[in-house]
Short mmCIF file of N, CA and C in Angstrom, two decimals:
data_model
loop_
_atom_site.label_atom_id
_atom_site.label_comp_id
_atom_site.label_asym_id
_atom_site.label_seq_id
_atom_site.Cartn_x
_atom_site.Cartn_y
_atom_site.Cartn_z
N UNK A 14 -5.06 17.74 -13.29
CA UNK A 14 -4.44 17.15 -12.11
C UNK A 14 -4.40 15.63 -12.31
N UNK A 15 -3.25 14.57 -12.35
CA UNK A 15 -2.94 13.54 -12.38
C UNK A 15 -3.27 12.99 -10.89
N UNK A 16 -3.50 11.34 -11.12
CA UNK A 16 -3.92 10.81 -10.26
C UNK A 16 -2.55 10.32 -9.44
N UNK A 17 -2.51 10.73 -7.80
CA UNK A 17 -1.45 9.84 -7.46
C UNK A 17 -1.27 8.21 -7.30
N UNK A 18 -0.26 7.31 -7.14
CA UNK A 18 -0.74 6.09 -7.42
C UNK A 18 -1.61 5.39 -6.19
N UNK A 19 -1.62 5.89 -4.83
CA UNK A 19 -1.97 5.37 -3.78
C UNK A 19 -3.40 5.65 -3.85
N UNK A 20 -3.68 7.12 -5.25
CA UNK A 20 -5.38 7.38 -5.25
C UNK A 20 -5.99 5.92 -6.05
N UNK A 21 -7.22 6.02 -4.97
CA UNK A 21 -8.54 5.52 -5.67
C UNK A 21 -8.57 5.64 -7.07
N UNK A 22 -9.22 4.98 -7.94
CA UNK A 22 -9.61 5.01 -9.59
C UNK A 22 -11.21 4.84 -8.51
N UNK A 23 -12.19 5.90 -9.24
CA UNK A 23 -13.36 5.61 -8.88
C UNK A 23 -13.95 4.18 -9.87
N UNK A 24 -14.70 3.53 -8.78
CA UNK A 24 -14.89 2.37 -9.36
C UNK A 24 -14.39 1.20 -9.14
N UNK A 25 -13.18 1.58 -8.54
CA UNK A 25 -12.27 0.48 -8.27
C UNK A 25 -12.52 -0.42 -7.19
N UNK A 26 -12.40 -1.63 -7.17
CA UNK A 26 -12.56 -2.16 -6.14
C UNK A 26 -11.69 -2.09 -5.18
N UNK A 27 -12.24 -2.14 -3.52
CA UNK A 27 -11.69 -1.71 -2.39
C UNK A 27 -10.85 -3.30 -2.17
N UNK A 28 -11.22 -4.07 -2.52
CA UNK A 28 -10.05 -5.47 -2.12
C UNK A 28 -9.81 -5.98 -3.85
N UNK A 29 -8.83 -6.12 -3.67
CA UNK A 29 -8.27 -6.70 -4.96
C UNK A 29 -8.57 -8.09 -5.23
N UNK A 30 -9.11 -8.55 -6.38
CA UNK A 30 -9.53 -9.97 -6.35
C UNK A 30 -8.91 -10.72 -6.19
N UNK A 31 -9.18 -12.02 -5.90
CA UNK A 31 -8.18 -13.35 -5.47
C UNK A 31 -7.63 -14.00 -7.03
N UNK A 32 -7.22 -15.27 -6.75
CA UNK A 32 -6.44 -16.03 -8.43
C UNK A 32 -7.52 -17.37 -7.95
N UNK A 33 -8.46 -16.80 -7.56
CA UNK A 33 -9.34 -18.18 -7.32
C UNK A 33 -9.73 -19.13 -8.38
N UNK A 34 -8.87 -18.82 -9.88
CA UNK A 34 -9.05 -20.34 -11.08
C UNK A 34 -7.32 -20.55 -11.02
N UNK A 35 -6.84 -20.89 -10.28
CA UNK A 35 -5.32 -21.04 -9.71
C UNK A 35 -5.58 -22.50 -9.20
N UNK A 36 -5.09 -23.90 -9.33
CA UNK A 36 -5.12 -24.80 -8.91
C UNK A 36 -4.56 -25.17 -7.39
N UNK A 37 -4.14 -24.16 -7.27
CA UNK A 37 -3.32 -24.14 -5.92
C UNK A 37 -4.20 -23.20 -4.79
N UNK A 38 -5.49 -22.36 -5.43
CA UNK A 38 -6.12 -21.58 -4.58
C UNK A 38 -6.97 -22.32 -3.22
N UNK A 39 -7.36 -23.40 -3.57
CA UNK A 39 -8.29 -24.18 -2.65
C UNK A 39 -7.60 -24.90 -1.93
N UNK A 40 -6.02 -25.24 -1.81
CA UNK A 40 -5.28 -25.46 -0.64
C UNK A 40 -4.45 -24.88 0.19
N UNK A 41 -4.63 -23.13 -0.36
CA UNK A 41 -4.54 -22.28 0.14
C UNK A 41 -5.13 -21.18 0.92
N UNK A 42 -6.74 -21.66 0.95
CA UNK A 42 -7.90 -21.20 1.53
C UNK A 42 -7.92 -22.18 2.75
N UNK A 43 -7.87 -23.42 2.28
CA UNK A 43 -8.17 -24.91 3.43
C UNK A 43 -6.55 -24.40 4.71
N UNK A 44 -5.14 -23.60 4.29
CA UNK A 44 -4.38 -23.44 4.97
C UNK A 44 -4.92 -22.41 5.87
N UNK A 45 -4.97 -21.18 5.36
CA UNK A 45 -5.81 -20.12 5.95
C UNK A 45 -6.99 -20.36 7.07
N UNK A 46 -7.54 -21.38 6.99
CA UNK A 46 -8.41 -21.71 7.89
C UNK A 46 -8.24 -22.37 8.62
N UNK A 47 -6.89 -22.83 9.01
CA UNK A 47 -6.23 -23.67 9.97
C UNK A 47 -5.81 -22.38 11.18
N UNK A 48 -5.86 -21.45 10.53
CA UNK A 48 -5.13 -20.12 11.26
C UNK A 48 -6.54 -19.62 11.85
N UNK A 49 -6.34 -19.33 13.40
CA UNK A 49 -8.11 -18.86 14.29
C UNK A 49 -7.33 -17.52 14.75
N UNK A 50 -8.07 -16.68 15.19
CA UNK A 50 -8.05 -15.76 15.94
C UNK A 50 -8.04 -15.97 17.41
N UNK A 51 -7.40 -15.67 17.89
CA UNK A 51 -6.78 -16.41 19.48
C UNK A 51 -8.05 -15.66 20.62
N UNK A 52 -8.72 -14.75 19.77
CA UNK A 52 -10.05 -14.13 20.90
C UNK A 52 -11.00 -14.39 20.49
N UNK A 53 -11.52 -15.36 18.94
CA UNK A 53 -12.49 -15.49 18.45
C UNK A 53 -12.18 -16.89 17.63
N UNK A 54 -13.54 -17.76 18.24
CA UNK A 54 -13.24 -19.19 18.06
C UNK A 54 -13.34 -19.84 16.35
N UNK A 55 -12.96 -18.88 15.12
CA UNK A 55 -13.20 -19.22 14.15
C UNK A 55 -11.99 -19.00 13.37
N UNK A 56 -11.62 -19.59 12.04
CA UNK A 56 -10.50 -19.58 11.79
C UNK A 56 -10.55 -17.76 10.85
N UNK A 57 -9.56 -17.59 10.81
CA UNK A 57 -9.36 -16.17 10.00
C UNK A 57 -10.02 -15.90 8.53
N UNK A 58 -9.90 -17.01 7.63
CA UNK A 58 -10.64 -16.74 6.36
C UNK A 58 -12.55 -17.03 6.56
N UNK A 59 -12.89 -17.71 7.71
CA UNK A 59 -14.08 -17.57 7.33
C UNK A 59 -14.64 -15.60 8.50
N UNK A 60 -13.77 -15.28 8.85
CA UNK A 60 -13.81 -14.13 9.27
C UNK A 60 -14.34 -13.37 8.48
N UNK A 61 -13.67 -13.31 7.16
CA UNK A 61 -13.24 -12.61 6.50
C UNK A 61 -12.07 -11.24 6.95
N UNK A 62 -10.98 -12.04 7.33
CA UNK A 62 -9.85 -11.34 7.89
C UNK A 62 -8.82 -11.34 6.14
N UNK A 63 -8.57 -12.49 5.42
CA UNK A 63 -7.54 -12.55 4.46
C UNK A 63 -8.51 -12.09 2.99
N UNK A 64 -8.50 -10.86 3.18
CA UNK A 64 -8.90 -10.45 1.84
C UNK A 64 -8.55 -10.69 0.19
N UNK A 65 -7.65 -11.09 0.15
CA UNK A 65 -6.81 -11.16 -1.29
C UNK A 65 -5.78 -12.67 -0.95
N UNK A 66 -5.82 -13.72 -2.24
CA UNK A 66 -5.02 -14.54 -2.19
C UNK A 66 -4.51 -14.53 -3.77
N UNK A 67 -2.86 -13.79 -4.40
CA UNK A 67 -2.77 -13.69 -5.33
C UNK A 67 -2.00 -14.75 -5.31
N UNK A 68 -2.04 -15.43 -6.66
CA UNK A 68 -1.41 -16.78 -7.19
C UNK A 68 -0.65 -16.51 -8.19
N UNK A 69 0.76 -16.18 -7.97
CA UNK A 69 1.38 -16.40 -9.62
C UNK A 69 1.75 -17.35 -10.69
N UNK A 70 1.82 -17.23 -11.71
CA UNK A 70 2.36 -18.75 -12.60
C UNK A 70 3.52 -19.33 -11.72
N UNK A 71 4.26 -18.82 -10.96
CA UNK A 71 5.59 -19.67 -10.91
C UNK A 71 4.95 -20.23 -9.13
N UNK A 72 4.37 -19.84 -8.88
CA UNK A 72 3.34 -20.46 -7.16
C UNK A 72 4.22 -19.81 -5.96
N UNK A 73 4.50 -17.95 -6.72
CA UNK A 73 4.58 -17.32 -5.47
C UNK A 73 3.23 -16.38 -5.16
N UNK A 74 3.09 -16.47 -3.85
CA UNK A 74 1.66 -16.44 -3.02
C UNK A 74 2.09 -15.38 -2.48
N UNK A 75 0.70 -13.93 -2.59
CA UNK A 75 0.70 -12.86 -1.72
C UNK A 75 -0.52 -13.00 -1.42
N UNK A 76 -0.53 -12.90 0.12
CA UNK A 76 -2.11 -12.96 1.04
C UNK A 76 -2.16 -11.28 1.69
N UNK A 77 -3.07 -11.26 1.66
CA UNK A 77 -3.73 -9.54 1.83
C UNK A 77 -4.48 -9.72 2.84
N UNK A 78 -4.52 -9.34 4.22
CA UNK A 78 -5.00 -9.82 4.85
C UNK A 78 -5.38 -8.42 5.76
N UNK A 79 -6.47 -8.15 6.91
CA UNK A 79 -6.71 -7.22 8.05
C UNK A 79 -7.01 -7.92 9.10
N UNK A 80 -6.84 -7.47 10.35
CA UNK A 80 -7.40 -7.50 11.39
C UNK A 80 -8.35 -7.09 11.95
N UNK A 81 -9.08 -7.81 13.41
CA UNK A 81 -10.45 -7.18 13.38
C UNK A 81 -10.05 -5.61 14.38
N UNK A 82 -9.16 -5.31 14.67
CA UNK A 82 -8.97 -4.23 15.25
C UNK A 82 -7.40 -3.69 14.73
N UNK A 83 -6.90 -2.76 14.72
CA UNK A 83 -5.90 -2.00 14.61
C UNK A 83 -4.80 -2.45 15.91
N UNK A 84 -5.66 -2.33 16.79
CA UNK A 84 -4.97 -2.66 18.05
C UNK A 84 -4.89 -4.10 18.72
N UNK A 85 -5.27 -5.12 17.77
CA UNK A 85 -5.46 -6.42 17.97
C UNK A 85 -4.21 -6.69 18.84
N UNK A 86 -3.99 -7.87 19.97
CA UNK A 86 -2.39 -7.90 20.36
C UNK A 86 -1.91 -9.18 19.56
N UNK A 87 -2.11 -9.89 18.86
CA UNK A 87 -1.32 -10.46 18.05
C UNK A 87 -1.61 -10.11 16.43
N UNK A 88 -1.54 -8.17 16.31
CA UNK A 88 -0.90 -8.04 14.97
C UNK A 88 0.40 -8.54 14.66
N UNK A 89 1.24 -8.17 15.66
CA UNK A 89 2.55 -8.59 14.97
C UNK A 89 3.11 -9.87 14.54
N UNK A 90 1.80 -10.93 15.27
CA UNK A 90 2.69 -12.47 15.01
C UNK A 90 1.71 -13.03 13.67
N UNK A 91 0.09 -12.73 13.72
CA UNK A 91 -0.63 -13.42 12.79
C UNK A 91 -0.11 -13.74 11.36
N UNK A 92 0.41 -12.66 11.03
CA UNK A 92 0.71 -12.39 9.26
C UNK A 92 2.01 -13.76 9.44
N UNK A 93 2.70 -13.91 10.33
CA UNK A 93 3.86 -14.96 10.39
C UNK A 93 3.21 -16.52 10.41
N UNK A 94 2.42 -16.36 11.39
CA UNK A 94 1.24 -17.93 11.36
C UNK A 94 0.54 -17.76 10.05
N UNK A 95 0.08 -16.76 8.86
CA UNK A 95 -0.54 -17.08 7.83
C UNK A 95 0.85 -17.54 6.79
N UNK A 96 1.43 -16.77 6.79
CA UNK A 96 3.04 -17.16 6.00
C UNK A 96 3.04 -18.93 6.59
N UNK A 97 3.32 -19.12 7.34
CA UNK A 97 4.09 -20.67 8.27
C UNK A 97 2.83 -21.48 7.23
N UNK A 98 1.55 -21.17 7.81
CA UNK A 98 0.28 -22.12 6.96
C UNK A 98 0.76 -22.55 5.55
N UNK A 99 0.42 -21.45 4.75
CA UNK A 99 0.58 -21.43 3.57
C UNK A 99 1.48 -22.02 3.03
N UNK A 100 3.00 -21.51 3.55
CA UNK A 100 4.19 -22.14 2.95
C UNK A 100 4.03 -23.81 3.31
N UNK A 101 3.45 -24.23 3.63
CA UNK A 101 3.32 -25.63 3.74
C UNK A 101 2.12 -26.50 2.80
N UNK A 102 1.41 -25.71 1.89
CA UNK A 102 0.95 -26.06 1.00
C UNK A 102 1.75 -26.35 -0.02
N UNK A 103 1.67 -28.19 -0.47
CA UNK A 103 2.57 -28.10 -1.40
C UNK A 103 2.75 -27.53 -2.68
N UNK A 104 4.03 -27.23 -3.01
CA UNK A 104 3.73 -26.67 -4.62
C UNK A 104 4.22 -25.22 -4.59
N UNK A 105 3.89 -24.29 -3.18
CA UNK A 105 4.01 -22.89 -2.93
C UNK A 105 5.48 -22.70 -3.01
N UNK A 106 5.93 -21.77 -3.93
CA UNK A 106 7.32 -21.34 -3.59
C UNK A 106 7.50 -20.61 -2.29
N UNK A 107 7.23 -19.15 -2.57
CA UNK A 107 7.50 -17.94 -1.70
C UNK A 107 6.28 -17.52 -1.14
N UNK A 108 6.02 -16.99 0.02
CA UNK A 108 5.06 -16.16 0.44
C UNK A 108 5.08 -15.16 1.32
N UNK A 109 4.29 -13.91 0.89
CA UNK A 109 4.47 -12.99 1.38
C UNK A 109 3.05 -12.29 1.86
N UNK A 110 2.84 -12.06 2.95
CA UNK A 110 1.46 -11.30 3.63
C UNK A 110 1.81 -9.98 4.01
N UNK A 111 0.87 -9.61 3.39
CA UNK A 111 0.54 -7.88 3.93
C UNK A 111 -0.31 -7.68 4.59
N UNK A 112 -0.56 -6.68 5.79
CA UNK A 112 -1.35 -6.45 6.52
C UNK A 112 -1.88 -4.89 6.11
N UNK A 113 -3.25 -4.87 5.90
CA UNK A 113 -3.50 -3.95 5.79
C UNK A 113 -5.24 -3.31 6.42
N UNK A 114 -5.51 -1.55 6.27
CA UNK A 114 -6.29 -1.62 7.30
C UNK A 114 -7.71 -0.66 6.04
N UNK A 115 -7.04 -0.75 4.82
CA UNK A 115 -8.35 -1.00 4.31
C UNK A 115 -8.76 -1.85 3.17
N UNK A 116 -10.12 -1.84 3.36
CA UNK A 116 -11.15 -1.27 4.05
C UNK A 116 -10.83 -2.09 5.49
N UNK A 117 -11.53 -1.27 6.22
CA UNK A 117 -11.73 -1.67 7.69
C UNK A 117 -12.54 -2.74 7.83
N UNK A 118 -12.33 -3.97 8.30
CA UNK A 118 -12.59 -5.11 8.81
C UNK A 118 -14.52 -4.64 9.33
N UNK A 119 -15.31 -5.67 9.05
CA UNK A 119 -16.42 -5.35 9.19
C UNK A 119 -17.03 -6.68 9.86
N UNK A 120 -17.95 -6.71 10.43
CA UNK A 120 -18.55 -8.15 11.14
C UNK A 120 -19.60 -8.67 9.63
N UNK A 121 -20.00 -8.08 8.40
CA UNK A 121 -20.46 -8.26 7.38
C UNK A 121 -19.42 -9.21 6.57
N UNK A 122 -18.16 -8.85 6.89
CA UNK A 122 -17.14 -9.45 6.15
C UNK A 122 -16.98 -11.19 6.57
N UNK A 123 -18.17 -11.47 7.43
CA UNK A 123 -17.98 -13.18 7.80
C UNK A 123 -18.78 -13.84 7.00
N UNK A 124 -18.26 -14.80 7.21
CA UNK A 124 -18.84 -16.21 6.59
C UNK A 124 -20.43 -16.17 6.78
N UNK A 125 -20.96 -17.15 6.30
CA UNK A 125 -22.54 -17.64 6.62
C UNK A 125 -21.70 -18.63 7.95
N UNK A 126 -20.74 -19.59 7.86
CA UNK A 126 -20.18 -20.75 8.84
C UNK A 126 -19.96 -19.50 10.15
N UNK A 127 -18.94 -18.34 9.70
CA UNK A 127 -18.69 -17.93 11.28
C UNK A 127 -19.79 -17.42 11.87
N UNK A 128 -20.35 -16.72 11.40
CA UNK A 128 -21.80 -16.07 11.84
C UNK A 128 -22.63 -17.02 12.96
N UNK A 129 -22.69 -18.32 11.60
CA UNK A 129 -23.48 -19.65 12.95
C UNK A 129 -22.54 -19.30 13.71
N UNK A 130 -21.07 -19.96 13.92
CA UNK A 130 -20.51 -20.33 14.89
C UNK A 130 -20.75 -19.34 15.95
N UNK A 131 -20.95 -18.08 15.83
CA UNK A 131 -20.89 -16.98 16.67
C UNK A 131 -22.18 -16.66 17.56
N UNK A 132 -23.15 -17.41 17.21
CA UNK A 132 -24.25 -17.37 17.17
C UNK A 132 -25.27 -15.92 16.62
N UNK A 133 -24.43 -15.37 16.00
CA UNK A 133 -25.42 -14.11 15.09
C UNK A 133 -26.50 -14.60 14.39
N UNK A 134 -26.43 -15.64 14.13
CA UNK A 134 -27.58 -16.62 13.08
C UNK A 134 -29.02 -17.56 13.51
#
C-alpha cells in the first residue's frame, strides 16, 4: 500500500521548518509581530499562531499560520493583515499565507514574552 500525499511520513515533522538563515527572515518575524490578536493583547508570532515562514531565493514569502480557535471571528481577515505586514518588508516580492488547523494551536505554542504578558508566568 502506497502512501497518499496528504499522509503523514512517520517522523515527520508536524510544522514545516522556517528559512530562518534567509536574510530577510528577521524582518519578517519583527512584521509578524506588528500583527495582535484583536481578543488577546499579544502580537500573533509570539503566540505562536505563524508556524512556518518559507523564504525563497527570489524573496517570495509563504507564512503558515493557525488560529487560536477554528471559530475565531477574524479568521477571514487575519491571513490578509499578515500578507499587508509582510509585503511591506523591504526586498519581499510576493506573499502568500495559508491558514491551517494542524496541528491545533496550543497555549504551549507561546512565547516565554506572551506567557509573561498573559500573566501565566
Amino acid at each position: 500500500m502506497t502512501a497518499e500525499p496528504t499522509d503523514r511520513l512517520e517522523g515527520a515533522p508536524l510544522i514545516a521548518p522556517s528559512t530562518t538563515d534567509h536574510p530577510m527572515h528577521e524582518p519578517i518575524v519583527d512584521a509578524c509581530r506588528s500583527v495582535f490578536d484583536p481578543e488577546i493583547p499579544v502580537n500573533i508570532y509570539d503566540l505562536g499562531l505563524v508556524y512556518t515562514i518559507d523564504i525563497t531565493a527570489e524573496n517570495d514569502v509563504r507564512v503558515i499560520m493557525t488560529l487560536t480557535a477554528p471559530g475565531c471571528p477574524v479568521a477571514g481577515e487575519m491571513p490578509g493583515w499578515v500578507a499587508d505586514a509582510v509585503s511591506g518588508v523591504p526586498g519581499v516580492r510576493t506573499v502568500d499565507v495559508d491558514l491551517t488547523w494542524e496541528p491545533p494551536w496550543g497555549m504551549e505554542m507561546m512565547s516565554d514574552e506572551a506567557r509573561l504578558e498573559l500573566g501565566f508566568m
